[in-house]
Short mmCIF file of C-alpha atoms in Angstrom, two decimals:
data_model
loop_
_atom_site.label_atom_id
_atom_site.label_comp_id
_atom_site.label_asym_id
_atom_site.label_seq_id
_atom_site.Cartn_x
_atom_site.Cartn_y
_atom_site.Cartn_z
CA GLN A 947 0.72 11.93 16.80
CA VAL A 948 -0.88 8.75 15.00
CA GLN A 949 2.35 6.96 13.61
CA LEU A 950 2.59 2.58 12.70
CA LYS A 951 5.38 0.95 11.97
CA GLU A 952 6.27 -2.10 10.69
CA SER A 953 9.25 -4.02 11.66
CA GLY A 954 10.80 -7.47 10.80
CA PRO A 955 12.92 -9.64 8.57
CA GLY A 956 12.64 -8.76 4.41
CA LEU A 957 13.65 -12.08 3.61
CA VAL A 958 11.87 -15.06 4.75
CA GLN A 959 13.08 -18.85 3.06
CA PRO A 960 10.43 -20.93 1.76
CA SER A 961 8.73 -23.08 4.02
CA GLN A 962 9.06 -20.72 6.77
CA THR A 963 7.53 -18.29 9.34
CA LEU A 964 6.91 -14.39 8.50
CA SER A 965 6.72 -12.29 11.70
CA LEU A 966 6.14 -8.98 11.70
CA THR A 967 5.45 -6.12 14.04
CA CYS A 968 3.64 -3.08 13.80
CA THR A 969 4.42 -0.52 16.73
CA VAL A 970 1.48 2.50 17.20
CA SER A 971 1.63 5.13 18.54
CA GLY A 972 -0.88 7.82 19.18
CA PHE A 973 -3.34 6.09 20.32
CA SER A 974 -3.97 2.79 21.95
CA LEU A 975 -4.63 -0.53 20.27
CA THR A 976 -7.79 -0.65 22.85
CA SER A 977 -9.38 2.14 21.55
CA TYR A 978 -9.01 1.33 17.51
CA ASN A 979 -8.84 -2.14 15.58
CA VAL A 980 -5.32 -2.74 13.84
CA HIS A 981 -5.40 -4.89 10.45
CA TRP A 982 -2.86 -5.28 8.51
CA VAL A 983 -2.94 -5.23 4.80
CA ARG A 984 -0.79 -6.40 1.86
CA GLN A 985 0.57 -5.17 -1.34
CA PHE A 986 1.61 -7.61 -4.58
CA THR A 987 4.28 -6.90 -6.76
CA GLY A 988 1.38 -6.00 -9.03
CA LYS A 989 0.07 -3.66 -6.65
CA GLY A 990 -2.83 -5.25 -5.80
CA LEU A 991 -3.99 -5.23 -2.33
CA GLU A 992 -5.50 -7.88 -0.12
CA TRP A 993 -6.73 -7.51 3.39
CA MET A 994 -5.06 -9.88 5.61
CA GLY A 995 -6.74 -9.63 8.86
CA VAL A 996 -7.98 -7.64 11.88
CA ILE A 997 -7.52 -7.14 15.39
CA TRP A 998 -10.70 -5.76 16.79
CA THR A 999 -9.76 -3.35 20.20
CA GLY A 1000 -10.97 -6.34 22.64
CA GLY A 1001 -8.05 -8.55 21.51
CA SER A 1002 -10.27 -10.91 19.31
CA THR A 1003 -8.78 -11.25 15.63
CA ASP A 1004 -10.93 -12.44 12.20
CA TYR A 1005 -8.65 -13.66 8.84
CA ASN A 1006 -9.17 -13.58 5.55
CA SER A 1007 -10.28 -17.06 4.92
CA ALA A 1008 -7.45 -17.43 2.35
CA LEU A 1009 -4.72 -17.31 4.94
CA LYS A 1010 -6.85 -18.14 7.78
CA SER A 1011 -5.12 -21.24 8.02
CA ARG A 1012 -1.11 -19.91 7.81
CA LEU A 1013 -2.03 -16.52 9.88
CA SER A 1014 -2.40 -14.99 13.32
CA ILE A 1015 -2.10 -11.62 14.88
CA SER A 1016 -1.92 -10.91 18.59
CA ARG A 1017 -0.77 -7.86 20.47
CA ASP A 1018 0.81 -6.31 23.51
CA THR A 1019 -0.99 -3.18 24.25
CA SER A 1020 1.93 -2.65 27.09
CA LYS A 1021 3.95 -2.37 24.17
CA SER A 1022 1.35 -0.87 21.51
CA GLN A 1023 2.51 -3.83 19.31
CA VAL A 1024 0.72 -5.79 16.86
CA PHE A 1025 1.98 -9.14 16.19
CA LEU A 1026 1.59 -10.85 12.78
CA LYS A 1027 2.88 -14.33 12.09
CA MET A 1028 2.35 -16.24 9.20
CA ASN A 1029 3.62 -19.65 8.27
CA SER A 1030 4.34 -21.84 4.79
CA LEU A 1031 5.62 -18.94 3.34
CA GLN A 1032 5.76 -19.71 -0.17
CA THR A 1033 6.99 -17.19 -3.35
CA GLU A 1034 2.80 -16.12 -3.98
CA ASP A 1035 3.76 -14.21 -0.43
CA ILE A 1036 6.42 -12.08 -1.85
CA ALA A 1037 4.59 -8.86 -1.07
CA THR A 1038 5.05 -5.34 1.00
CA TYR A 1039 3.14 -5.75 4.39
CA TYR A 1040 1.08 -2.58 5.68
CA CYS A 1041 -0.54 -2.68 9.20
CA VAL A 1042 -2.94 0.44 9.21
CA ARG A 1043 -5.52 1.57 11.74
CA ASP A 1044 -9.83 1.82 11.29
CA GLN A 1045 -10.46 5.36 11.55
CA TYR A 1046 -13.44 5.11 13.39
CA TYR A 1047 -15.09 2.45 15.32
CA TYR A 1048 -15.21 -0.55 13.24
CA SER A 1049 -15.03 2.05 10.26
CA GLY A 1050 -13.69 -0.73 8.06
CA ASP A 1051 -12.00 2.58 6.10
CA PHE A 1052 -8.01 3.10 6.85
CA ASP A 1053 -7.01 6.63 7.81
CA TYR A 1054 -3.02 5.45 9.18
CA TRP A 1055 -1.32 3.31 7.04
CA GLY A 1056 2.66 2.10 8.11
CA GLN A 1057 5.44 2.54 5.59
CA GLY A 1058 5.14 -1.24 4.67
CA VAL A 1059 8.08 -3.84 5.09
CA MET A 1060 8.66 -5.52 2.13
CA VAL A 1061 9.20 -9.22 2.58
CA THR A 1062 10.76 -11.99 0.12
CA VAL A 1063 10.62 -15.04 0.05
CA SER A 1064 13.93 -16.75 -1.12
CA SER A 1065 16.64 -19.48 -0.54
CA ASP B 1176 -16.09 -12.01 -0.67
CA ILE B 1177 -17.45 -9.08 -2.09
CA VAL B 1178 -15.68 -8.34 -5.64
CA MET B 1179 -14.83 -4.76 -6.84
CA THR B 1180 -14.05 -3.66 -10.48
CA GLN B 1181 -12.42 -1.02 -11.16
CA SER B 1182 -12.23 0.55 -14.74
CA PRO B 1183 -10.22 1.92 -16.52
CA SER B 1184 -7.12 0.79 -15.53
CA SER B 1185 -4.92 3.34 -16.57
CA LEU B 1186 -5.94 6.81 -17.92
CA ALA B 1187 -3.82 9.26 -19.33
CA VAL B 1188 -4.88 12.58 -19.16
CA SER B 1189 -3.31 16.11 -19.19
CA ALA B 1190 -3.45 19.06 -16.20
CA GLY B 1191 -6.57 20.76 -15.96
CA GLU B 1192 -8.89 18.23 -17.16
CA THR B 1193 -11.64 15.93 -15.28
CA VAL B 1194 -11.46 12.51 -14.92
CA THR B 1195 -13.63 9.58 -13.93
CA ILE B 1196 -12.68 6.31 -11.92
CA ASN B 1197 -15.41 3.99 -11.78
CA CYS B 1198 -15.62 1.05 -8.80
CA LYS B 1199 -18.63 -1.75 -9.37
CA SER B 1200 -19.42 -4.05 -6.21
CA SER B 1201 -20.83 -7.64 -6.71
CA GLN B 1202 -23.13 -6.47 -4.12
CA SER B 1203 -24.71 -3.30 -2.67
CA LEU B 1204 -22.54 -1.60 -0.40
CA PHE B 1205 -25.72 0.48 1.00
CA TRP B 1206 -26.51 -0.36 4.61
CA SER B 1207 -29.98 1.18 5.38
CA GLY B 1208 -29.64 1.49 8.93
CA SER B 1209 -27.03 3.93 8.23
CA GLN B 1210 -28.56 5.39 5.15
CA MET B 1211 -24.32 5.01 3.55
CA ASN B 1212 -22.49 3.42 1.19
CA TYR B 1213 -19.44 1.34 2.60
CA LEU B 1214 -17.05 2.42 -0.22
CA ALA B 1215 -13.67 4.33 0.38
CA TRP B 1216 -11.14 5.45 -2.30
CA TYR B 1217 -7.01 5.91 -2.19
CA GLN B 1218 -4.66 7.28 -3.53
CA GLN B 1219 -1.06 5.94 -3.61
CA LYS B 1220 1.68 7.98 -5.24
CA PRO B 1221 4.84 6.31 -6.03
CA GLY B 1222 7.15 4.87 -3.06
CA GLN B 1223 4.12 5.52 -0.67
CA SER B 1224 1.42 3.77 1.10
CA PRO B 1225 -1.50 4.43 0.12
CA LYS B 1226 -3.81 7.45 1.62
CA LEU B 1227 -7.44 7.62 2.11
CA LEU B 1228 -8.72 10.34 0.25
CA ILE B 1229 -13.10 9.54 0.65
CA TYR B 1230 -14.85 7.18 2.79
CA TYR B 1231 -18.93 6.95 2.90
CA ALA B 1232 -18.40 6.75 -1.07
CA SER B 1233 -18.50 10.39 -0.98
CA THR B 1234 -17.13 12.15 2.85
CA ARG B 1235 -13.94 13.34 1.87
CA GLN B 1236 -10.95 13.03 4.41
CA SER B 1237 -9.78 16.04 6.56
CA GLY B 1238 -6.94 18.08 4.42
CA VAL B 1239 -8.67 16.26 1.05
CA PRO B 1240 -8.85 18.98 -1.65
CA ASP B 1241 -12.43 19.60 -3.30
CA ARG B 1242 -11.48 18.73 -6.43
CA PHE B 1243 -11.58 14.83 -5.53
CA ILE B 1244 -15.31 14.00 -5.37
CA GLY B 1245 -17.12 10.38 -4.62
CA SER B 1246 -20.61 9.53 -5.46
CA GLY B 1247 -22.78 6.53 -6.21
CA SER B 1248 -24.48 4.16 -4.35
CA GLY B 1249 -25.62 0.89 -3.93
CA THR B 1250 -23.51 -0.90 -6.39
CA ASP B 1251 -21.76 1.39 -8.39
CA PHE B 1252 -19.34 4.04 -7.61
CA THR B 1253 -17.34 6.97 -8.93
CA LEU B 1254 -14.16 9.12 -8.14
CA THR B 1255 -14.24 12.62 -10.33
CA ILE B 1256 -10.79 14.73 -10.19
CA SER B 1257 -11.92 18.08 -11.29
CA GLY B 1258 -9.27 19.69 -12.87
CA VAL B 1259 -6.41 17.41 -12.40
CA GLN B 1260 -3.08 18.58 -11.12
CA ALA B 1261 0.41 17.26 -11.73
CA GLU B 1262 0.75 16.30 -8.15
CA ASP B 1263 -2.52 13.88 -8.76
CA LEU B 1264 -0.82 11.61 -10.80
CA ALA B 1265 -1.07 8.41 -8.89
CA VAL B 1266 -2.96 4.70 -8.83
CA TYR B 1267 -6.26 4.94 -7.67
CA TYR B 1268 -7.98 2.39 -5.51
CA CYS B 1269 -11.30 1.82 -3.99
CA GLN B 1270 -12.42 -0.33 -1.39
CA HIS B 1271 -15.47 -1.27 0.40
CA HIS B 1272 -15.91 -1.14 4.27
CA TYR B 1273 -19.25 -2.99 4.28
CA ASP B 1274 -19.56 -5.14 7.46
CA SER B 1275 -18.77 -8.54 5.30
CA LEU B 1276 -15.06 -9.52 6.09
CA PRO B 1277 -12.86 -9.61 3.99
CA TYR B 1278 -12.72 -5.92 2.94
CA THR B 1279 -11.67 -6.09 -0.87
CA PHE B 1280 -10.16 -3.91 -3.43
CA GLY B 1281 -10.36 -3.13 -6.88
CA ALA B 1282 -7.36 -3.61 -8.82
CA GLY B 1283 -6.27 0.07 -9.08
CA THR B 1284 -6.42 2.55 -12.11
CA LYS B 1285 -3.21 4.46 -12.94
CA LEU B 1286 -3.49 8.30 -13.74
CA GLU B 1287 -0.80 9.26 -16.31
CA LEU B 1288 0.31 12.27 -17.81
CA LYS B 1289 -0.73 11.96 -21.41
#
């Protein structure tokens, strides 16, 4: 069955880099796009970026200068790196899958990983 | 960016009532090439990840009860829940999935028991 699971540190110091891994199963990264979406404490949702099936990426312009998404297809893993973290980045981070080829609606979500920024 | 505006922000209902949640986009989500509106609805229960309910404005995801009905076109969309059940108490979000990044979400509508 399809699964996505995020992993990474729950606590990051201010100005440091967040590194998260999304491990997927039940589908191939060369067949489905994987996105990162975050949810702030006040519950708002923000689309962060995507790695397309061909390996190219697109980012939310609000985060583009700080964000990098990559993958290892052999390990079925997608990686998120975001630098210069501040308290405004406190959120639950989800990796999600496009339902269909470039459909943009997300049929499977990971469980999420809560990230706190604090010294 | 396409701005998604949801209303109301919260709604108190009794079991069995019919409720309507509204979502308005700052630009049309209709693409003439496919004749589809690129609008999705999600349900999020406490402690859970969002769950896809509706896509292309009115297509129910597999397994979603038929009391959830999506409608609308262009810039104005509605999620109707006919005969609310206790298990439907959650936060509902709309999201555009039009071919215009970034994808954006509404702020959410919290459905509570009266």
